[in-house]
mmCIF file with all atom_site columns, C-alpha atoms and ligand atoms in Angstrom:
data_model
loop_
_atom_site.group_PDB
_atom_site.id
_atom_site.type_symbol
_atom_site.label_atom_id
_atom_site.label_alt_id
_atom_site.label_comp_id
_atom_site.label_asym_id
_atom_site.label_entity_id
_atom_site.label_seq_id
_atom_site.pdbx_PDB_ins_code
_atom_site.Cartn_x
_atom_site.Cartn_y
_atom_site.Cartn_z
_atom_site.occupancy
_atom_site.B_iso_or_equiv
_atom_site.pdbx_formal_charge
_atom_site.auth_seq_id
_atom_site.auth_comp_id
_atom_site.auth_asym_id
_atom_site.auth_atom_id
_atom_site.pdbx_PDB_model_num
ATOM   1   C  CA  . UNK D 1 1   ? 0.000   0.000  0.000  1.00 0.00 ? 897  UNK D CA  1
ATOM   2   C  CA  . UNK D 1 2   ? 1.153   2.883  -0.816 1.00 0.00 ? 898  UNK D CA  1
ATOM   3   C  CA  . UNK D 1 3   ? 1.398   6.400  1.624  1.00 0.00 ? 899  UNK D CA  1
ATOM   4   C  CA  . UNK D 1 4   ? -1.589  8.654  0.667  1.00 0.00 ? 900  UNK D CA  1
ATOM   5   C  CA  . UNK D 1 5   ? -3.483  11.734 1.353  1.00 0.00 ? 901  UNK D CA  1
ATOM   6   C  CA  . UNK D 1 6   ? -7.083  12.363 1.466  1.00 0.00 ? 902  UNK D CA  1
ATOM   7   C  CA  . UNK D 1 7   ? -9.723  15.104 3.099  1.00 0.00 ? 903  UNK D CA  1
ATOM   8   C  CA  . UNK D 1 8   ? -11.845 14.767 5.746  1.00 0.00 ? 904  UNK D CA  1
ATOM   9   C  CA  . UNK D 1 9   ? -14.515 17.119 7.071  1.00 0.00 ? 905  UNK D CA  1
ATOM   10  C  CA  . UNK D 1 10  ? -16.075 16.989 10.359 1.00 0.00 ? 906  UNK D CA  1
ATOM   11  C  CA  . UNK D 1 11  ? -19.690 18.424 9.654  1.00 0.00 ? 907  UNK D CA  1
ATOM   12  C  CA  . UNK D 1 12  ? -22.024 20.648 11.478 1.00 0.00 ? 908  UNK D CA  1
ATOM   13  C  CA  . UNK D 1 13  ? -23.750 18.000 13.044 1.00 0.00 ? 909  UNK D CA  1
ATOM   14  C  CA  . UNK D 1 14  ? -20.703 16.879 14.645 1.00 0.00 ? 910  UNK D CA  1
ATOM   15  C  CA  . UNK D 1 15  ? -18.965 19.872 15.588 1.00 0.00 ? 911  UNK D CA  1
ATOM   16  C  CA  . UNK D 1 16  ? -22.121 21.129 17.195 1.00 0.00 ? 912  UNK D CA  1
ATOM   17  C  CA  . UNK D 1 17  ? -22.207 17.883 19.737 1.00 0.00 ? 913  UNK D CA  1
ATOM   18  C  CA  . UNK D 1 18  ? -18.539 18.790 20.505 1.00 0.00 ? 914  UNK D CA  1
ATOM   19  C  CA  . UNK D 1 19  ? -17.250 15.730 19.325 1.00 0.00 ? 915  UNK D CA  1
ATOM   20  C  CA  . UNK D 1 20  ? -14.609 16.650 17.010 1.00 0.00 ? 916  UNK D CA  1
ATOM   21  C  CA  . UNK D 1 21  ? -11.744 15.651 19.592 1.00 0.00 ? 917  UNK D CA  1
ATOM   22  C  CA  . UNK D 1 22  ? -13.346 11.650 19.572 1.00 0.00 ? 918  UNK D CA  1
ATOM   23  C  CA  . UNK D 1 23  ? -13.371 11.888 15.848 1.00 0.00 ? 919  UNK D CA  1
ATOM   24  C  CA  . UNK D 1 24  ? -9.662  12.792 15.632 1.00 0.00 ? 920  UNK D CA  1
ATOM   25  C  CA  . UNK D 1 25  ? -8.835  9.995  18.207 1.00 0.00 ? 921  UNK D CA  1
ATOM   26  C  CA  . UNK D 1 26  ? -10.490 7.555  15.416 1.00 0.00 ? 922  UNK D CA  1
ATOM   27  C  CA  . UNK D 1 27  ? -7.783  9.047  12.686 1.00 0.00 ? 923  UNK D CA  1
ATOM   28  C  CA  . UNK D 1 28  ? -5.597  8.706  14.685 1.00 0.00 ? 924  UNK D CA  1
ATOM   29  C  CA  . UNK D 1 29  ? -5.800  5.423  16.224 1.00 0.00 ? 925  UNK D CA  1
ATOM   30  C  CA  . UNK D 1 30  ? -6.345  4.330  12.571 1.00 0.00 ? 926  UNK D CA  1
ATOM   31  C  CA  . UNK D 1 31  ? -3.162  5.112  11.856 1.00 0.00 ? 927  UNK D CA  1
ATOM   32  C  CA  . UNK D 1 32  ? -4.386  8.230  9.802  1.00 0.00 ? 928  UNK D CA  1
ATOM   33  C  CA  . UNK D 1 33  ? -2.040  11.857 10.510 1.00 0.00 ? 929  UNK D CA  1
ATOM   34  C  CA  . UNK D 1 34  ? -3.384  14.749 11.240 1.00 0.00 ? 930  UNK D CA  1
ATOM   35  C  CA  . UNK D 1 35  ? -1.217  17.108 8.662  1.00 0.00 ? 931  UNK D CA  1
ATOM   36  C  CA  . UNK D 1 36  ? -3.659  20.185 8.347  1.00 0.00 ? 932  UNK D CA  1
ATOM   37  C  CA  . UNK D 1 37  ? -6.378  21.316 9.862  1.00 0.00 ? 933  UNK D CA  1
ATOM   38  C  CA  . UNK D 1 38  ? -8.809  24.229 10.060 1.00 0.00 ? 934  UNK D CA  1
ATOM   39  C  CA  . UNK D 1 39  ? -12.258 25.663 10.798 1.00 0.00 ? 935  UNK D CA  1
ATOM   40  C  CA  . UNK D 1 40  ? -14.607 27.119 8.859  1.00 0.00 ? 936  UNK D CA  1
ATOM   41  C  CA  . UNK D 1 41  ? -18.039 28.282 8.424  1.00 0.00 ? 937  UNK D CA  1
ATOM   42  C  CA  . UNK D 1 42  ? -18.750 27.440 4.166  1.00 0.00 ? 938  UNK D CA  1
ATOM   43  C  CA  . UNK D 1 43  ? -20.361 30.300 2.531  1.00 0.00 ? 939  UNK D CA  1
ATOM   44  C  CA  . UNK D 1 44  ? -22.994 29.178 0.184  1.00 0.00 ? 940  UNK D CA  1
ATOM   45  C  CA  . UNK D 1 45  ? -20.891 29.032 -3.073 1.00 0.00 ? 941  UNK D CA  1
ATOM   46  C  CA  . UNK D 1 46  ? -17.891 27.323 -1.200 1.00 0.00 ? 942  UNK D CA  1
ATOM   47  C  CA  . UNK D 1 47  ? -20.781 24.348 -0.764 1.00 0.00 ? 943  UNK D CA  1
ATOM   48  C  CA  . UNK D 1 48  ? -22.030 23.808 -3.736 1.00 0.00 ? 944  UNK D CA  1
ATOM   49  C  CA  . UNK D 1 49  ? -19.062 23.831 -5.448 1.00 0.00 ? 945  UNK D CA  1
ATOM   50  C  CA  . UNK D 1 50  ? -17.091 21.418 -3.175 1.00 0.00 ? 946  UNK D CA  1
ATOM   51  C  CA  . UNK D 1 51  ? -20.364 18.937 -3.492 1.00 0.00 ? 947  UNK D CA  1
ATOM   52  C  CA  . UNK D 1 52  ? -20.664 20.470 -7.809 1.00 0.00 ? 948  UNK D CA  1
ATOM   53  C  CA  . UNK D 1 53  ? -20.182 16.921 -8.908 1.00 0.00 ? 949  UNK D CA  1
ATOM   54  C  CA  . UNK D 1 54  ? -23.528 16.449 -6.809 1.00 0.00 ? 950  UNK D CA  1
ATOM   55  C  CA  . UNK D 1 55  ? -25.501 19.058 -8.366 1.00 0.00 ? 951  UNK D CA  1
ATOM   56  C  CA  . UNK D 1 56  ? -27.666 17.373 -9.980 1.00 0.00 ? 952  UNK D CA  1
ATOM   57  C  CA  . UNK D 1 57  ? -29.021 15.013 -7.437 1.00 0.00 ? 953  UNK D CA  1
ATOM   58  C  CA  . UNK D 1 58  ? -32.279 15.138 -5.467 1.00 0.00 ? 954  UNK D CA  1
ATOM   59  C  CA  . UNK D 1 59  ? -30.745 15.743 -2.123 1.00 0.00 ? 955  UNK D CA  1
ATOM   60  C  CA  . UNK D 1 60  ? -28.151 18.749 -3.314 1.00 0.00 ? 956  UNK D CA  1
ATOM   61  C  CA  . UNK D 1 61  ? -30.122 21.389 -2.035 1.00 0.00 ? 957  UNK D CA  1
ATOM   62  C  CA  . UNK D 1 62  ? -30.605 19.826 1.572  1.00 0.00 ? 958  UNK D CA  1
ATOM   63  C  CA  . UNK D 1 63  ? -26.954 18.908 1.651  1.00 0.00 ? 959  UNK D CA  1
ATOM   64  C  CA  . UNK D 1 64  ? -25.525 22.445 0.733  1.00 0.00 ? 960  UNK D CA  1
ATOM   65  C  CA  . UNK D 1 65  ? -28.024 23.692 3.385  1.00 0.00 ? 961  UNK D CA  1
ATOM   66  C  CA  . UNK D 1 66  ? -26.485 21.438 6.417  1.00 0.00 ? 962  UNK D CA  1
ATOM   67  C  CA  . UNK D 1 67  ? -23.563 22.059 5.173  1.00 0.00 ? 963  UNK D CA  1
ATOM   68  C  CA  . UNK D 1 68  ? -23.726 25.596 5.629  1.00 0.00 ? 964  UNK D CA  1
ATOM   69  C  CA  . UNK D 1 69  ? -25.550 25.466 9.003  1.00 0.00 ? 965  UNK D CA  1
ATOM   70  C  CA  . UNK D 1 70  ? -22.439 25.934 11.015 1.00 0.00 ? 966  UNK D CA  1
ATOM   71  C  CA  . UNK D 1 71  ? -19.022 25.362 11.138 1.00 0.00 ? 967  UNK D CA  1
ATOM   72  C  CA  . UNK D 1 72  ? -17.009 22.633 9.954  1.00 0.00 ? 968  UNK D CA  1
ATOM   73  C  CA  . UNK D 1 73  ? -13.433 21.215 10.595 1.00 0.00 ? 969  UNK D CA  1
ATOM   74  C  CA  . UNK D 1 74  ? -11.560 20.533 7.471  1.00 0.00 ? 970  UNK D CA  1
ATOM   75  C  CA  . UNK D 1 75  ? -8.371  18.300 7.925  1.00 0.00 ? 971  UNK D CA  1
ATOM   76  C  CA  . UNK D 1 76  ? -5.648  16.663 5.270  1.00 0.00 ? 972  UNK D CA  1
ATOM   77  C  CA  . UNK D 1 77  ? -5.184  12.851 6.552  1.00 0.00 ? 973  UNK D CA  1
ATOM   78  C  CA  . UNK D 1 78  ? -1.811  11.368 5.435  1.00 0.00 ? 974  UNK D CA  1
ATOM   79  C  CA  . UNK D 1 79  ? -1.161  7.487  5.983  1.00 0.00 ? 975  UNK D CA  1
ATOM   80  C  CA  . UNK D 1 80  ? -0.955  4.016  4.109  1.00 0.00 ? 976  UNK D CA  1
ATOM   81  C  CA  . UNK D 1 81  ? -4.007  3.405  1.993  1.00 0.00 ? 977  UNK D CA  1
ATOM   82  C  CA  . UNK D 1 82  ? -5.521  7.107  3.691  1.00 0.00 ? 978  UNK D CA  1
ATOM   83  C  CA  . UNK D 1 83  ? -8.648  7.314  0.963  1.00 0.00 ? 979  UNK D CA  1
ATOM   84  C  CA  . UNK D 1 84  ? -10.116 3.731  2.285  1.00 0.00 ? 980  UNK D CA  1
ATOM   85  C  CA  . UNK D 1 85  ? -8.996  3.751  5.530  1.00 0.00 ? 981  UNK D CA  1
ATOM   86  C  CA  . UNK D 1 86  ? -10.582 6.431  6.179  1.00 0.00 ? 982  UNK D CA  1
ATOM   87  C  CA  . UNK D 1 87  ? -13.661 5.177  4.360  1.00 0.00 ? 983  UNK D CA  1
ATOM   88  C  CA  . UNK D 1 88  ? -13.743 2.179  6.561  1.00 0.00 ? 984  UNK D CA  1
ATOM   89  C  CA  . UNK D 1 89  ? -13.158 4.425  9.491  1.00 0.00 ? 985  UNK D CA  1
ATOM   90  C  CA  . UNK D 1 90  ? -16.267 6.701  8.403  1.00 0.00 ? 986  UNK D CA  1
ATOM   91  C  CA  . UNK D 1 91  ? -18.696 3.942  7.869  1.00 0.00 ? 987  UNK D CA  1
ATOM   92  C  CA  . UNK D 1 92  ? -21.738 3.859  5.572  1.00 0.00 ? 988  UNK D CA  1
ATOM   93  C  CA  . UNK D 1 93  ? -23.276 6.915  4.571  1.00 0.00 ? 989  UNK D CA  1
ATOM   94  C  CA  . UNK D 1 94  ? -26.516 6.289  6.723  1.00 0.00 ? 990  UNK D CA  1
ATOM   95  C  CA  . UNK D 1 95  ? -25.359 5.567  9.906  1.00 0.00 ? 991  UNK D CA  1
ATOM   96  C  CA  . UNK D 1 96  ? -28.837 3.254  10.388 1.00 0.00 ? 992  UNK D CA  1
ATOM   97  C  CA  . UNK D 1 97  ? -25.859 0.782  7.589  1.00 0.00 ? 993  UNK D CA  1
ATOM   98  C  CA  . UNK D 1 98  ? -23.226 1.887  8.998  1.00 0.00 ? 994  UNK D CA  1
ATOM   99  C  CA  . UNK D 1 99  ? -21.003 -1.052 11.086 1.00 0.00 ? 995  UNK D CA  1
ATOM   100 C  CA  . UNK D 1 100 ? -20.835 -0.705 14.386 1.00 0.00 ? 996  UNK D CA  1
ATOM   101 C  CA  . UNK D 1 101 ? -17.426 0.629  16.021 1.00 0.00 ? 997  UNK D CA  1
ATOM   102 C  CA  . UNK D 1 102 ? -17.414 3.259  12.878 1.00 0.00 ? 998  UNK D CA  1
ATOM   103 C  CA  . UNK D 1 103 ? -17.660 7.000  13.136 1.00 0.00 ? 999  UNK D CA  1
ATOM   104 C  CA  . UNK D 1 104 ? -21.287 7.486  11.575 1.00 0.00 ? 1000 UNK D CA  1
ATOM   105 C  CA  . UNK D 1 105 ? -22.397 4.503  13.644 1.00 0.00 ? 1001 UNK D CA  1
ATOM   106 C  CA  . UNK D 1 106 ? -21.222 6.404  16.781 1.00 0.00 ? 1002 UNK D CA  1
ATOM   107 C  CA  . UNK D 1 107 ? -21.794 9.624  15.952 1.00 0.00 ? 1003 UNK D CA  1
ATOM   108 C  CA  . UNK D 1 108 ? -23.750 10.302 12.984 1.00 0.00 ? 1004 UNK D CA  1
ATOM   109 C  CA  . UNK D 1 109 ? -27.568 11.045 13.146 1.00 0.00 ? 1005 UNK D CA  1
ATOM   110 C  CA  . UNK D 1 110 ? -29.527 10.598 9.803  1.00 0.00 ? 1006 UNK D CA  1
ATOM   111 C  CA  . UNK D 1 111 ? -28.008 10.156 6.381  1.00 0.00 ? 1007 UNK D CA  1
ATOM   112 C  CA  . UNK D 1 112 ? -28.349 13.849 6.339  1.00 0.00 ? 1008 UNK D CA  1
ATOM   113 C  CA  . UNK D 1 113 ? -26.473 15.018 9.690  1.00 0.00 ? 1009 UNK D CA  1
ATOM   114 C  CA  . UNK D 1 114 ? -24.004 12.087 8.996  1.00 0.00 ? 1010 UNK D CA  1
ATOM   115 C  CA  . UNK D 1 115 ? -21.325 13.699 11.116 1.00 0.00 ? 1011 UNK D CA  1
ATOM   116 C  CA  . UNK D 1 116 ? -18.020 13.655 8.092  1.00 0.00 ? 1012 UNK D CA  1
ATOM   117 C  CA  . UNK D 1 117 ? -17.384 13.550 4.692  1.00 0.00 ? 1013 UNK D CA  1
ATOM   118 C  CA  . UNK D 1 118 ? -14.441 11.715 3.742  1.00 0.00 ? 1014 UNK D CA  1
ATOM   119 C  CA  . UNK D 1 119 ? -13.117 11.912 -0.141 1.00 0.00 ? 1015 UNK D CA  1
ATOM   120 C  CA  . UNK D 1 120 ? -14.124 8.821  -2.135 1.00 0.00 ? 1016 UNK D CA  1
ATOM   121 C  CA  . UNK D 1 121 ? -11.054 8.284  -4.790 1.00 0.00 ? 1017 UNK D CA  1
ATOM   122 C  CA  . UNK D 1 122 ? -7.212  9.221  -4.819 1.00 0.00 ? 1018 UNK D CA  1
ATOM   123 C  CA  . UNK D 1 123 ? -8.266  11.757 -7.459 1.00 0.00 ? 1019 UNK D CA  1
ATOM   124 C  CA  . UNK D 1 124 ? -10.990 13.469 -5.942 1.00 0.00 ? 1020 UNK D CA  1
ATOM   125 C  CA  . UNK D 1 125 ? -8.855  13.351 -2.617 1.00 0.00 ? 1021 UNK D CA  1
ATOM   126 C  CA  . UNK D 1 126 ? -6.004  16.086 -4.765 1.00 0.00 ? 1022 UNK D CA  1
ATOM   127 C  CA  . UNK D 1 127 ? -8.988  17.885 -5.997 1.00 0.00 ? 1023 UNK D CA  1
ATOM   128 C  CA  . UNK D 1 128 ? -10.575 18.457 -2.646 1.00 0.00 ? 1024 UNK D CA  1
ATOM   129 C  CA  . UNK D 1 129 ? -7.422  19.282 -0.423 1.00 0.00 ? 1025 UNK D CA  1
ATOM   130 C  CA  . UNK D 1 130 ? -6.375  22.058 -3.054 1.00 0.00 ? 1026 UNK D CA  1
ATOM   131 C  CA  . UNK D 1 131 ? -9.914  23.142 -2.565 1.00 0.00 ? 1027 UNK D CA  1
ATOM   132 C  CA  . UNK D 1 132 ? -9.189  23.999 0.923  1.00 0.00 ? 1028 UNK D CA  1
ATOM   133 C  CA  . UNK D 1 133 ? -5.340  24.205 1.359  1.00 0.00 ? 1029 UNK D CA  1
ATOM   134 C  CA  . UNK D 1 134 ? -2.682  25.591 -0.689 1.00 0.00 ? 1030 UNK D CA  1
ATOM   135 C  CA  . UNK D 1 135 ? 0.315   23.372 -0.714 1.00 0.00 ? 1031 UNK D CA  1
ATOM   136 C  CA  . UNK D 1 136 ? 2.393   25.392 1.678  1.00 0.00 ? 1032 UNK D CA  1
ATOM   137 C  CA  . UNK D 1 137 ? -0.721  24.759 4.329  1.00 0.00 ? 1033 UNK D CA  1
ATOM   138 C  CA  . UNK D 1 138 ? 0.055   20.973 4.537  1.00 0.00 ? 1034 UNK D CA  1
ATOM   139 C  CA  . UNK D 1 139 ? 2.277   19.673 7.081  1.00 0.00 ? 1035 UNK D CA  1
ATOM   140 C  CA  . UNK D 1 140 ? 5.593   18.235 5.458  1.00 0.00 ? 1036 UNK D CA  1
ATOM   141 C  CA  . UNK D 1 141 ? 8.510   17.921 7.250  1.00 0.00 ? 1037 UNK D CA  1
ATOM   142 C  CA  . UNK D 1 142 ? 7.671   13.912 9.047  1.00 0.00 ? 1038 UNK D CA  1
HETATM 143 P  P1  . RTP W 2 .   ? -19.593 12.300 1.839  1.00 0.00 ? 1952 RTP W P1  1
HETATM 144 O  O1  . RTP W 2 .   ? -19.360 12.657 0.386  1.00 0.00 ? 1952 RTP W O1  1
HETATM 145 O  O2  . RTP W 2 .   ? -20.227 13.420 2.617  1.00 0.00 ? 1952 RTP W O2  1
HETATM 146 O  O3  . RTP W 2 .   ? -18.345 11.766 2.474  1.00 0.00 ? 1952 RTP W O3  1
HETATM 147 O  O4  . RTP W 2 .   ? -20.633 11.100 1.922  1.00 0.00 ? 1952 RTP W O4  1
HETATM 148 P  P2  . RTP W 2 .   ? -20.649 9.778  1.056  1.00 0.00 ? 1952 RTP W P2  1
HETATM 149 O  O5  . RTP W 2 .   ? -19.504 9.762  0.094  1.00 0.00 ? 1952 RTP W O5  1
HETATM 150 O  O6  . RTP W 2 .   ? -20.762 8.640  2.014  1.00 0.00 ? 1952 RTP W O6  1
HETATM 151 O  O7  . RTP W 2 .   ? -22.019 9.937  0.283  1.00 0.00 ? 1952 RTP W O7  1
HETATM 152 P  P3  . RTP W 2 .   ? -22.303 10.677 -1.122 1.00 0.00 ? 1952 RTP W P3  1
HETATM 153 O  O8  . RTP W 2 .   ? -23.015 9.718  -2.003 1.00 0.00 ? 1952 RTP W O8  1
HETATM 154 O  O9  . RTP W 2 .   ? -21.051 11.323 -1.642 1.00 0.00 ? 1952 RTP W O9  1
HETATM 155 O  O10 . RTP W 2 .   ? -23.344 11.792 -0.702 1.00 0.00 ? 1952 RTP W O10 1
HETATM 156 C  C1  . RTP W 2 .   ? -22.918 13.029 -0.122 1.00 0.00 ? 1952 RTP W C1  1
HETATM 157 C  C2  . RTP W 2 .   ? -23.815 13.336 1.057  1.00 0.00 ? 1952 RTP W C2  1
HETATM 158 O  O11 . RTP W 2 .   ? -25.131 13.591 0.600  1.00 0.00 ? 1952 RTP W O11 1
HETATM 159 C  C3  . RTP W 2 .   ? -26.066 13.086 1.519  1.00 0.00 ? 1952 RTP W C3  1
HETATM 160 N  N1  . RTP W 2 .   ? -26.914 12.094 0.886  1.00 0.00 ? 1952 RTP W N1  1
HETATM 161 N  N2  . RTP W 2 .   ? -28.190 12.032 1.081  1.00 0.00 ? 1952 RTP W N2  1
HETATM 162 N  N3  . RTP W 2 .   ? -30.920 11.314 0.998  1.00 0.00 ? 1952 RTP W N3  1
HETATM 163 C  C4  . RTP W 2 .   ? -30.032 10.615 0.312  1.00 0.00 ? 1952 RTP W C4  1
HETATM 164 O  O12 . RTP W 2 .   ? -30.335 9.651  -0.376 1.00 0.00 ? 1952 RTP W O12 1
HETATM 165 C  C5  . RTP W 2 .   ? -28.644 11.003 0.367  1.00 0.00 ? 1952 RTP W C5  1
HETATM 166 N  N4  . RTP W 2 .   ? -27.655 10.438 -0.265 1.00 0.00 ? 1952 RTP W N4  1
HETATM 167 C  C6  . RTP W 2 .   ? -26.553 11.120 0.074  1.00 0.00 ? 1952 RTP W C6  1
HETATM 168 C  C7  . RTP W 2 .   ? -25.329 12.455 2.666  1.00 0.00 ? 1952 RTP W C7  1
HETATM 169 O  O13 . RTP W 2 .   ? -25.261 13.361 3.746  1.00 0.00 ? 1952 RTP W O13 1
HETATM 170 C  C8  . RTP W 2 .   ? -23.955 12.198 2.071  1.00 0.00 ? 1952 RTP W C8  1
HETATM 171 O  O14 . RTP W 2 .   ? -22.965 12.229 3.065  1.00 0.00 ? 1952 RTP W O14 1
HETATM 172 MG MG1 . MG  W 3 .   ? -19.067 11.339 -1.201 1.00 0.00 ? 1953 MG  W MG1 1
#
């Protein structure tokens, strides 16, 4: 396996129950890195274009709303295989699927409020941390 990067965000939901510190024990006792982090409250735009390749699916408009309902913590994971792990970590996108031991099991609410949003491919994962961080932002010197 090879060392990878991929983006995490801690959503609304989530940072509202003030449980982003148990989340980043989950990274990190999956072996994931914590190698930049920050929070934010998304303007509307910032939304729908980070979820664009969603536009044109029934639940866009609800998503871009939650999204935008509060703030959010974005973070750059680093570690072997990072994109699934942190998948696996994650669990299913409605935590009523989701196996138990997994973030959205634990902490997620409805398929909605489903506590983070983890990027799905090695491509998308590049796409979406230059979305939030410039280059220098990462953490580099392991
Ligand atoms: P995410 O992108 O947030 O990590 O979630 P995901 O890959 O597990 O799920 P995805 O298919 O990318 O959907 C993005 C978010 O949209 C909401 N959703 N609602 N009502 C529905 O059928 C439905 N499907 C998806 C979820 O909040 C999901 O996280
Ligand atoms: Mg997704």
């Amino acid at each position: 396996m090879a060392l990878e990067r991929t983006l995490s965000i801690i959503k609304p939901d989530a940072v509202a129950k003030n449980v982003i510190g148990p989340i980043y024990s989950r990274f990190e006792q999956g072996g994931l890195k914590i190698i930049a982090a920050k929070m934010v409250q998304l303007s509307r735009a910032e939304a729908e274009g980070f979820y664009a390749v969603h536009r044109e699916r029934p639940f866009f408009n609800a998503l871009v709303e939650f999204m935008i309902s509060g703030p959010v913590m974005v973070q750059v994971l680093e570690g072997e295989g990072a994109v699934l792990k942190n998948r696996d970590l994650m669990g299913a996108t409605n935590p009523k699927e989701a196996a138990a031991g997994t973030i959205r099991a634990d902490f997620a609410d409805s398929i909605d409020a489903n506590a983070v949003h983890g990027s799905d491919s090695l491509e998308n994962a590049a796409i979406e941390i230059a979305y939030f961080f410039p280059a220098t932002a990462v953490y580099a010197g392991r």
